[in-house]
Amino acid sequence: MVSPKEEDQFWVNLIGKGYPSPTRTFRWCTERLKINPTQTIVNKIVAKHGSAILTLGVRKSESISRKNSIEKRILSESGFNKHDSYPNTLIYSPIVEWSTDDVWAYLTTHNPPPWNVNHMELFELYTKASGDKCQFIIDTKQSSCGGSRFGCWVCTLVNEDKSMQGFIRRGDENLAYLNEFRNFIKVAREDKSLRSDFKKDGRYKPGPFTSDARKQILRKLLECELNFKRSGGVELISDSQILMIANEWKCEFDSVNSCIKIAKEYGRMLDIQDLEVRIPNEEILDDLSSDEKEMVKSIIKEGIYLCNNGAKDIELFNVIKKNIDDKTMKLGD
């Protein structure tokens, strides 16, 4: 079983680090959630056994681009080809020439599968996703069954999630909450007001989501989760992911534990104490009022960020320095 590292999980990157939702030119999700963890496992197998065979369920009839990609590969007499990135690893694609109908013919005549779930459930799943009746082909003019494609429910690489829309039309109305959130994060990445003016390396280009945008996205996600669970759905973000987001925020901008507080507004993390803000010699702030204390903490946080990142770009330095000066002046007043 392959899974990404905690720091590479989707919510940690999107809401914690502020990565904009993935695009075809910035497809960070594929590398962090799929390629890297898979390579880690394959490397362990190769280290133990000397080599590995990676079996893929790709088929030429999936799409023109998939067909072109498959036909570029040089196969051995046994039907294997070398993996481009993994050393001592061969790829084998046993159903590469199968049509969609070949797949369904096999599945419906080989029940139950090793995981002991009837394949007819899979058949019904594709029926709902297509938004139409799923049928076996007796006439080439008929639409083939299984034309729907399934991926992550938050995938923003496509303009619209037609499979999810098919489910909603066929009665799974609670998925409308998920579809609405997915559409929200797709639109949000194009909203310049929700993006920093600088990338994390200091370049003057649209960067990560701002702190306010990340808080807004977290609230939207937890609201979506609340509505989804009320209608029979499941949890969408784990406690450990919320804690990791809180830690990311604490390192970048948050001195008042906003992440945990927001989670508690939606009934999450109720047993978790707010993360402590560790500031050296914090006891010298005890004579200040609570508002003054939070202001000073915020200044210290921004000062730390300025020291770590401001020198990379003079404009970034000036923007943050002005923000600190304004807060300091307000504190003086």
Short mmCIF file of N, CA and C in Angstrom, two decimals, residues 85-235:
data_model
loop_
_atom_site.label_atom_id
_atom_site.label_comp_id
_atom_site.label_asym_id
_atom_site.label_seq_id
_atom_site.Cartn_x
_atom_site.Cartn_y
_atom_site.Cartn_z
N SER A 85 12.34 6.16 -15.21
CA SER A 85 12.88 6.80 -14.01
C SER A 85 13.37 5.81 -12.95
N TYR A 86 12.74 4.64 -12.86
CA TYR A 86 13.09 3.69 -11.80
C TYR A 86 14.18 2.74 -12.30
N PRO A 87 15.33 2.66 -11.63
CA PRO A 87 16.39 1.73 -12.06
C PRO A 87 15.99 0.27 -11.83
N ASN A 88 16.44 -0.60 -12.72
CA ASN A 88 16.20 -2.05 -12.61
C ASN A 88 14.73 -2.39 -12.47
N THR A 89 13.90 -1.63 -13.17
CA THR A 89 12.45 -1.84 -13.10
C THR A 89 11.87 -1.98 -14.50
N LEU A 90 11.10 -3.05 -14.71
CA LEU A 90 10.43 -3.26 -15.99
C LEU A 90 8.94 -3.00 -15.84
N ILE A 91 8.32 -2.57 -16.93
CA ILE A 91 6.87 -2.32 -16.95
C ILE A 91 6.20 -3.39 -17.81
N TYR A 92 5.10 -3.92 -17.30
CA TYR A 92 4.30 -4.87 -18.07
C TYR A 92 2.85 -4.41 -18.05
N SER A 93 2.23 -4.35 -19.23
CA SER A 93 0.84 -3.89 -19.36
C SER A 93 -0.01 -4.99 -19.98
N PRO A 94 -0.59 -5.86 -19.17
CA PRO A 94 -1.25 -7.07 -19.68
C PRO A 94 -2.53 -6.82 -20.47
N ILE A 95 -3.23 -5.69 -20.25
CA ILE A 95 -4.51 -5.47 -20.96
C ILE A 95 -4.40 -4.31 -21.94
N VAL A 96 -3.20 -4.04 -22.40
CA VAL A 96 -2.96 -2.85 -23.22
C VAL A 96 -3.80 -2.82 -24.50
N GLU A 97 -4.11 -4.02 -25.06
CA GLU A 97 -4.88 -4.06 -26.31
C GLU A 97 -6.37 -4.26 -26.09
N TRP A 98 -6.81 -4.34 -24.85
CA TRP A 98 -8.22 -4.60 -24.57
C TRP A 98 -9.08 -3.37 -24.86
N SER A 99 -10.29 -3.61 -25.32
CA SER A 99 -11.28 -2.54 -25.45
C SER A 99 -12.02 -2.40 -24.13
N THR A 100 -12.84 -1.36 -24.00
CA THR A 100 -13.65 -1.19 -22.80
C THR A 100 -14.58 -2.38 -22.61
N ASP A 101 -15.16 -2.87 -23.71
CA ASP A 101 -16.08 -4.01 -23.61
C ASP A 101 -15.36 -5.29 -23.21
N ASP A 102 -14.10 -5.44 -23.63
CA ASP A 102 -13.31 -6.59 -23.17
C ASP A 102 -13.17 -6.57 -21.65
N VAL A 103 -12.94 -5.37 -21.11
CA VAL A 103 -12.77 -5.23 -19.66
C VAL A 103 -14.04 -5.65 -18.94
N TRP A 104 -15.20 -5.12 -19.41
CA TRP A 104 -16.46 -5.45 -18.74
C TRP A 104 -16.84 -6.93 -18.91
N ALA A 105 -16.53 -7.48 -20.08
CA ALA A 105 -16.83 -8.89 -20.31
C ALA A 105 -16.05 -9.76 -19.32
N TYR A 106 -14.79 -9.40 -19.09
CA TYR A 106 -13.97 -10.16 -18.15
C TYR A 106 -14.49 -10.00 -16.72
N LEU A 107 -14.76 -8.75 -16.32
CA LEU A 107 -15.17 -8.48 -14.94
C LEU A 107 -16.48 -9.18 -14.58
N THR A 108 -17.44 -9.13 -15.49
CA THR A 108 -18.76 -9.69 -15.19
C THR A 108 -18.79 -11.21 -15.26
N THR A 109 -17.74 -11.82 -15.77
CA THR A 109 -17.68 -13.29 -15.82
C THR A 109 -16.66 -13.85 -14.83
N HIS A 110 -16.05 -12.97 -14.04
CA HIS A 110 -15.06 -13.41 -13.04
C HIS A 110 -15.40 -12.81 -11.68
N ASN A 111 -16.52 -13.28 -11.11
CA ASN A 111 -16.95 -12.84 -9.80
C ASN A 111 -16.79 -13.97 -8.80
N PRO A 112 -16.52 -13.72 -7.52
CA PRO A 112 -16.11 -12.40 -7.02
C PRO A 112 -14.62 -12.20 -7.22
N PRO A 113 -14.15 -10.96 -7.23
CA PRO A 113 -12.70 -10.70 -7.33
C PRO A 113 -12.01 -11.02 -6.02
N PRO A 114 -10.68 -11.00 -5.99
CA PRO A 114 -9.94 -11.35 -4.77
C PRO A 114 -10.31 -10.49 -3.57
N TRP A 115 -10.78 -9.25 -3.80
CA TRP A 115 -11.13 -8.38 -2.67
C TRP A 115 -12.58 -8.58 -2.25
N ASN A 116 -13.26 -9.56 -2.87
CA ASN A 116 -14.57 -10.04 -2.40
C ASN A 116 -15.67 -8.97 -2.43
N VAL A 117 -15.67 -8.14 -3.47
CA VAL A 117 -16.76 -7.20 -3.73
C VAL A 117 -17.29 -7.50 -5.12
N ASN A 118 -18.59 -7.69 -5.25
CA ASN A 118 -19.15 -8.07 -6.53
C ASN A 118 -18.88 -7.00 -7.59
N HIS A 119 -18.45 -7.44 -8.77
CA HIS A 119 -18.13 -6.49 -9.85
C HIS A 119 -19.35 -5.72 -10.33
N MET A 120 -20.54 -6.21 -10.03
CA MET A 120 -21.73 -5.48 -10.44
C MET A 120 -21.84 -4.15 -9.69
N GLU A 121 -21.24 -4.08 -8.51
CA GLU A 121 -21.20 -2.80 -7.80
C GLU A 121 -20.37 -1.79 -8.58
N LEU A 122 -19.28 -2.27 -9.16
CA LEU A 122 -18.45 -1.42 -10.01
C LEU A 122 -19.22 -0.99 -11.25
N PHE A 123 -19.98 -1.93 -11.80
CA PHE A 123 -20.80 -1.64 -12.98
C PHE A 123 -21.81 -0.53 -12.66
N GLU A 124 -22.44 -0.63 -11.48
CA GLU A 124 -23.41 0.39 -11.08
C GLU A 124 -22.73 1.74 -10.83
N LEU A 125 -21.50 1.70 -10.33
CA LEU A 125 -20.74 2.92 -10.09
C LEU A 125 -20.54 3.69 -11.39
N TYR A 126 -20.13 2.99 -12.43
CA TYR A 126 -19.92 3.64 -13.73
C TYR A 126 -21.23 4.08 -14.36
N THR A 127 -22.28 3.36 -14.06
CA THR A 127 -23.59 3.75 -14.57
C THR A 127 -23.98 5.12 -14.02
N LYS A 128 -23.80 5.29 -12.71
CA LYS A 128 -24.14 6.57 -12.08
C LYS A 128 -23.25 7.69 -12.60
N ALA A 129 -21.97 7.40 -12.75
CA ALA A 129 -21.03 8.44 -13.17
C ALA A 129 -21.31 8.92 -14.58
N SER A 130 -21.75 8.01 -15.44
CA SER A 130 -22.02 8.39 -16.82
C SER A 130 -23.33 9.16 -16.94
N GLY A 131 -24.18 9.05 -15.92
CA GLY A 131 -25.46 9.75 -15.94
C GLY A 131 -26.44 9.12 -16.90
N ASP A 132 -26.15 7.91 -17.37
CA ASP A 132 -27.01 7.23 -18.35
C ASP A 132 -26.96 5.74 -18.05
N LYS A 133 -27.76 4.97 -18.77
CA LYS A 133 -27.74 3.52 -18.59
C LYS A 133 -26.45 2.95 -19.17
N CYS A 134 -25.85 2.04 -18.42
CA CYS A 134 -24.61 1.41 -18.84
C CYS A 134 -24.97 0.09 -19.53
N GLN A 135 -24.55 -0.06 -20.76
CA GLN A 135 -25.02 -1.21 -21.53
C GLN A 135 -23.88 -1.94 -22.22
N PHE A 136 -24.11 -3.20 -22.49
CA PHE A 136 -23.15 -3.95 -23.28
C PHE A 136 -23.41 -3.70 -24.77
N ILE A 137 -22.35 -3.74 -25.54
CA ILE A 137 -22.45 -3.34 -26.94
C ILE A 137 -22.93 -4.51 -27.81
N ILE A 138 -24.05 -4.27 -28.49
CA ILE A 138 -24.48 -5.23 -29.51
C ILE A 138 -24.54 -4.53 -30.87
N ASP A 139 -24.28 -3.22 -30.85
CA ASP A 139 -24.30 -2.41 -32.06
C ASP A 139 -23.21 -1.36 -31.89
N THR A 140 -22.35 -1.20 -32.89
CA THR A 140 -21.23 -0.27 -32.77
C THR A 140 -21.68 1.19 -32.65
N LYS A 141 -22.95 1.48 -32.91
CA LYS A 141 -23.45 2.84 -32.77
C LYS A 141 -23.80 3.17 -31.32
N GLN A 142 -23.87 2.13 -30.47
CA GLN A 142 -24.19 2.36 -29.07
C GLN A 142 -22.99 2.92 -28.33
N SER A 143 -23.27 3.68 -27.26
CA SER A 143 -22.19 4.19 -26.40
C SER A 143 -21.67 3.06 -25.53
N SER A 144 -20.35 2.99 -25.40
CA SER A 144 -19.76 1.94 -24.59
C SER A 144 -19.91 2.26 -23.11
N CYS A 145 -19.97 1.21 -22.31
CA CYS A 145 -20.06 1.39 -20.86
C CYS A 145 -18.68 1.71 -20.31
N GLY A 146 -18.64 2.51 -19.22
CA GLY A 146 -17.36 2.77 -18.56
C GLY A 146 -16.57 3.89 -19.18
N GLY A 147 -17.23 4.82 -19.87
CA GLY A 147 -16.51 5.93 -20.45
C GLY A 147 -16.12 6.98 -19.43
N SER A 148 -16.68 6.90 -18.23
CA SER A 148 -16.36 7.87 -17.19
C SER A 148 -14.94 7.64 -16.68
N ARG A 149 -14.35 8.72 -16.18
CA ARG A 149 -13.01 8.62 -15.59
C ARG A 149 -13.09 9.08 -14.14
N PHE A 150 -12.39 8.39 -13.27
CA PHE A 150 -12.41 8.71 -11.85
C PHE A 150 -11.03 9.15 -11.39
N GLY A 151 -11.01 10.21 -10.62
CA GLY A 151 -9.76 10.66 -10.02
C GLY A 151 -10.05 11.21 -8.64
N CYS A 152 -9.23 12.13 -8.18
CA CYS A 152 -9.46 12.77 -6.89
C CYS A 152 -10.68 13.67 -6.98
N TRP A 153 -11.49 13.70 -5.94
CA TRP A 153 -12.70 14.52 -5.98
C TRP A 153 -12.37 16.01 -5.97
N VAL A 154 -11.15 16.37 -5.55
CA VAL A 154 -10.75 17.78 -5.54
C VAL A 154 -9.94 18.15 -6.78
N CYS A 155 -9.88 17.27 -7.78
CA CYS A 155 -9.02 17.51 -8.94
C CYS A 155 -9.45 18.77 -9.70
N THR A 156 -8.49 19.68 -9.89
CA THR A 156 -8.75 20.93 -10.62
C THR A 156 -7.99 20.97 -11.95
N LEU A 157 -7.52 19.81 -12.41
CA LEU A 157 -6.84 19.77 -13.71
C LEU A 157 -7.83 19.80 -14.86
N VAL A 158 -9.09 19.48 -14.57
CA VAL A 158 -10.14 19.52 -15.59
C VAL A 158 -11.09 20.68 -15.28
N ASN A 159 -11.78 21.16 -16.31
CA ASN A 159 -12.68 22.30 -16.12
C ASN A 159 -13.87 21.93 -15.25
N GLU A 160 -14.41 20.74 -15.45
CA GLU A 160 -15.54 20.29 -14.64
C GLU A 160 -15.45 18.79 -14.42
N ASP A 161 -15.94 18.35 -13.27
CA ASP A 161 -15.91 16.93 -12.93
C ASP A 161 -17.21 16.28 -13.42
N LYS A 162 -17.17 15.74 -14.62
CA LYS A 162 -18.38 15.20 -15.22
C LYS A 162 -18.86 13.93 -14.51
N SER A 163 -17.93 13.15 -13.98
CA SER A 163 -18.32 11.94 -13.26
C SER A 163 -19.11 12.30 -12.00
N MET A 164 -18.60 13.29 -11.24
CA MET A 164 -19.31 13.69 -10.03
C MET A 164 -20.68 14.28 -10.38
N GLN A 165 -20.73 15.05 -11.45
CA GLN A 165 -22.01 15.62 -11.87
C GLN A 165 -23.00 14.51 -12.25
N GLY A 166 -22.47 13.43 -12.83
CA GLY A 166 -23.31 12.29 -13.17
C GLY A 166 -23.91 11.65 -11.92
N PHE A 167 -23.09 11.50 -10.88
CA PHE A 167 -23.57 10.96 -9.61
C PHE A 167 -24.68 11.83 -9.04
N ILE A 168 -24.46 13.15 -9.08
CA ILE A 168 -25.45 14.08 -8.51
C ILE A 168 -26.77 13.97 -9.26
N ARG A 169 -26.70 13.90 -10.59
CA ARG A 169 -27.93 13.79 -11.40
C ARG A 169 -28.67 12.49 -11.12
N ARG A 170 -27.93 11.44 -10.77
CA ARG A 170 -28.55 10.14 -10.53
C ARG A 170 -28.99 9.95 -9.07
N GLY A 171 -28.94 11.01 -8.26
CA GLY A 171 -29.50 10.91 -6.92
C GLY A 171 -28.57 11.12 -5.76
N ASP A 172 -27.25 11.10 -5.98
CA ASP A 172 -26.31 11.33 -4.88
C ASP A 172 -26.14 12.83 -4.66
N GLU A 173 -27.20 13.45 -4.16
CA GLU A 173 -27.22 14.91 -4.06
C GLU A 173 -26.23 15.45 -3.03
N ASN A 174 -25.84 14.62 -2.06
CA ASN A 174 -24.88 15.10 -1.05
C ASN A 174 -23.51 15.39 -1.67
N LEU A 175 -23.23 14.83 -2.85
CA LEU A 175 -21.96 15.10 -3.51
C LEU A 175 -21.91 16.52 -4.07
N ALA A 176 -23.05 17.20 -4.10
CA ALA A 176 -23.07 18.59 -4.57
C ALA A 176 -22.20 19.46 -3.67
N TYR A 177 -22.12 19.13 -2.37
CA TYR A 177 -21.26 19.89 -1.46
C TYR A 177 -19.79 19.76 -1.89
N LEU A 178 -19.39 18.55 -2.27
CA LEU A 178 -18.02 18.32 -2.70
C LEU A 178 -17.74 19.05 -4.01
N ASN A 179 -18.69 18.96 -4.92
CA ASN A 179 -18.52 19.59 -6.23
C ASN A 179 -18.40 21.10 -6.08
N GLU A 180 -19.19 21.67 -5.18
CA GLU A 180 -19.15 23.12 -4.95
C GLU A 180 -17.79 23.53 -4.39
N PHE A 181 -17.24 22.75 -3.45
CA PHE A 181 -15.94 23.08 -2.88
C PHE A 181 -14.85 22.94 -3.93
N ARG A 182 -14.92 21.88 -4.72
CA ARG A 182 -13.93 21.66 -5.78
C ARG A 182 -13.92 22.84 -6.75
N ASN A 183 -15.10 23.32 -7.13
CA ASN A 183 -15.19 24.46 -8.03
C ASN A 183 -14.65 25.73 -7.37
N PHE A 184 -14.86 25.86 -6.05
CA PHE A 184 -14.38 27.03 -5.32
C PHE A 184 -12.86 27.13 -5.36
N ILE A 185 -12.15 26.03 -5.08
CA ILE A 185 -10.68 26.12 -5.06
C ILE A 185 -10.10 26.27 -6.47
N LYS A 186 -10.85 25.85 -7.48
CA LYS A 186 -10.40 26.05 -8.86
C LYS A 186 -10.48 27.54 -9.22
N VAL A 187 -11.58 28.19 -8.85
CA VAL A 187 -11.75 29.62 -9.13
C VAL A 187 -10.78 30.45 -8.27
N ALA A 188 -10.57 30.03 -7.03
CA ALA A 188 -9.75 30.79 -6.08
C ALA A 188 -8.32 30.98 -6.59
N ARG A 189 -7.77 29.98 -7.27
CA ARG A 189 -6.38 30.10 -7.71
C ARG A 189 -6.19 31.20 -8.75
N GLU A 190 -7.28 31.56 -9.46
CA GLU A 190 -7.20 32.61 -10.48
C GLU A 190 -7.51 33.99 -9.90
N ASP A 191 -7.90 34.06 -8.63
CA ASP A 191 -8.25 35.32 -7.99
C ASP A 191 -6.98 35.94 -7.40
N LYS A 192 -6.49 37.01 -8.02
CA LYS A 192 -5.23 37.61 -7.59
C LYS A 192 -5.30 38.15 -6.17
N SER A 193 -6.49 38.52 -5.73
CA SER A 193 -6.62 39.06 -4.38
C SER A 193 -6.39 37.98 -3.32
N LEU A 194 -6.46 36.71 -3.70
CA LEU A 194 -6.25 35.61 -2.76
C LEU A 194 -4.82 35.05 -2.82
N ARG A 195 -4.01 35.63 -3.70
CA ARG A 195 -2.63 35.14 -3.90
C ARG A 195 -1.62 36.19 -3.46
N SER A 196 -0.50 35.73 -2.92
CA SER A 196 0.59 36.64 -2.58
C SER A 196 1.20 37.22 -3.85
N ASP A 197 1.79 38.40 -3.73
CA ASP A 197 2.42 39.03 -4.89
C ASP A 197 3.76 38.39 -5.22
N PHE A 198 4.30 37.62 -4.28
CA PHE A 198 5.62 37.03 -4.46
C PHE A 198 5.57 35.53 -4.26
N LYS A 199 6.38 34.83 -5.07
CA LYS A 199 6.55 33.40 -4.84
C LYS A 199 7.41 33.20 -3.61
N LYS A 200 7.49 31.99 -3.11
CA LYS A 200 8.25 31.72 -1.89
C LYS A 200 9.75 31.88 -2.10
N ASP A 201 10.20 31.86 -3.37
CA ASP A 201 11.62 32.09 -3.63
C ASP A 201 11.92 33.57 -3.84
N GLY A 202 10.91 34.44 -3.64
CA GLY A 202 11.13 35.87 -3.73
C GLY A 202 10.84 36.50 -5.07
N ARG A 203 10.53 35.70 -6.10
CA ARG A 203 10.24 36.27 -7.42
C ARG A 203 8.90 36.99 -7.41
N TYR A 204 8.85 38.09 -8.15
CA TYR A 204 7.63 38.90 -8.20
C TYR A 204 6.66 38.28 -9.21
N LYS A 205 5.97 37.25 -8.78
CA LYS A 205 4.95 36.55 -9.56
C LYS A 205 3.89 36.06 -8.59
N PRO A 206 2.66 35.80 -9.09
CA PRO A 206 1.63 35.29 -8.16
C PRO A 206 2.14 34.09 -7.38
N GLY A 207 2.10 34.20 -6.08
CA GLY A 207 2.65 33.17 -5.21
C GLY A 207 1.59 32.34 -4.53
N PRO A 208 1.87 31.88 -3.32
CA PRO A 208 0.91 31.03 -2.60
C PRO A 208 -0.32 31.81 -2.17
N PHE A 209 -1.33 31.08 -1.73
CA PHE A 209 -2.50 31.73 -1.16
C PHE A 209 -2.07 32.57 0.04
N THR A 210 -2.72 33.71 0.20
CA THR A 210 -2.44 34.56 1.37
C THR A 210 -2.94 33.87 2.64
N SER A 211 -2.54 34.43 3.78
CA SER A 211 -2.98 33.84 5.05
C SER A 211 -4.50 33.91 5.16
N ASP A 212 -5.09 35.03 4.76
CA ASP A 212 -6.56 35.16 4.83
C ASP A 212 -7.24 34.15 3.90
N ALA A 213 -6.65 33.94 2.71
CA ALA A 213 -7.23 32.99 1.76
C ALA A 213 -7.18 31.57 2.32
N ARG A 214 -6.08 31.21 2.98
CA ARG A 214 -5.95 29.86 3.55
C ARG A 214 -6.99 29.63 4.64
N LYS A 215 -7.22 30.67 5.44
CA LYS A 215 -8.26 30.57 6.48
C LYS A 215 -9.64 30.41 5.84
N GLN A 216 -9.87 31.14 4.75
CA GLN A 216 -11.15 31.05 4.05
C GLN A 216 -11.35 29.66 3.47
N ILE A 217 -10.29 29.09 2.89
CA ILE A 217 -10.38 27.75 2.29
C ILE A 217 -10.64 26.70 3.36
N LEU A 218 -9.94 26.83 4.50
CA LEU A 218 -10.16 25.87 5.60
C LEU A 218 -11.60 25.94 6.08
N ARG A 219 -12.13 27.15 6.24
CA ARG A 219 -13.53 27.29 6.67
C ARG A 219 -14.48 26.65 5.65
N LYS A 220 -14.21 26.89 4.37
CA LYS A 220 -15.06 26.33 3.31
C LYS A 220 -15.02 24.80 3.34
N LEU A 221 -13.82 24.25 3.57
CA LEU A 221 -13.67 22.79 3.61
C LEU A 221 -14.42 22.21 4.80
N LEU A 222 -14.27 22.81 5.97
CA LEU A 222 -14.92 22.29 7.17
C LEU A 222 -16.44 22.45 7.09
N GLU A 223 -16.89 23.52 6.45
CA GLU A 223 -18.33 23.70 6.23
C GLU A 223 -18.85 22.63 5.27
N CYS A 224 -18.07 22.37 4.22
CA CYS A 224 -18.43 21.31 3.27
C CYS A 224 -18.49 19.96 3.98
N GLU A 225 -17.49 19.68 4.82
CA GLU A 225 -17.44 18.42 5.56
C GLU A 225 -18.65 18.27 6.48
N LEU A 226 -19.01 19.35 7.15
CA LEU A 226 -20.14 19.33 8.08
C LEU A 226 -21.44 18.97 7.34
N ASN A 227 -21.68 19.63 6.21
CA ASN A 227 -22.88 19.35 5.41
C ASN A 227 -22.86 17.94 4.83
N PHE A 228 -21.66 17.52 4.40
CA PHE A 228 -21.50 16.19 3.80
C PHE A 228 -21.78 15.09 4.82
N LYS A 229 -21.26 15.26 6.04
CA LYS A 229 -21.45 14.26 7.08
C LYS A 229 -22.91 14.20 7.54
N ARG A 230 -23.58 15.36 7.57
CA ARG A 230 -24.99 15.38 7.95
C ARG A 230 -25.84 14.59 6.97
N SER A 231 -25.38 14.49 5.72
CA SER A 231 -26.15 13.76 4.70
C SER A 231 -25.57 12.38 4.44
N GLY A 232 -24.82 11.85 5.41
CA GLY A 232 -24.33 10.48 5.32
C GLY A 232 -22.91 10.32 4.84
N GLY A 233 -22.20 11.44 4.62
CA GLY A 233 -20.83 11.36 4.11
C GLY A 233 -19.81 11.10 5.21
N VAL A 234 -18.54 11.17 4.83
CA VAL A 234 -17.45 10.85 5.75
C VAL A 234 -16.58 12.09 5.98
N GLU A 235 -15.63 11.96 6.90
CA GLU A 235 -14.68 13.02 7.21
C GLU A 235 -13.81 13.31 6.00
#
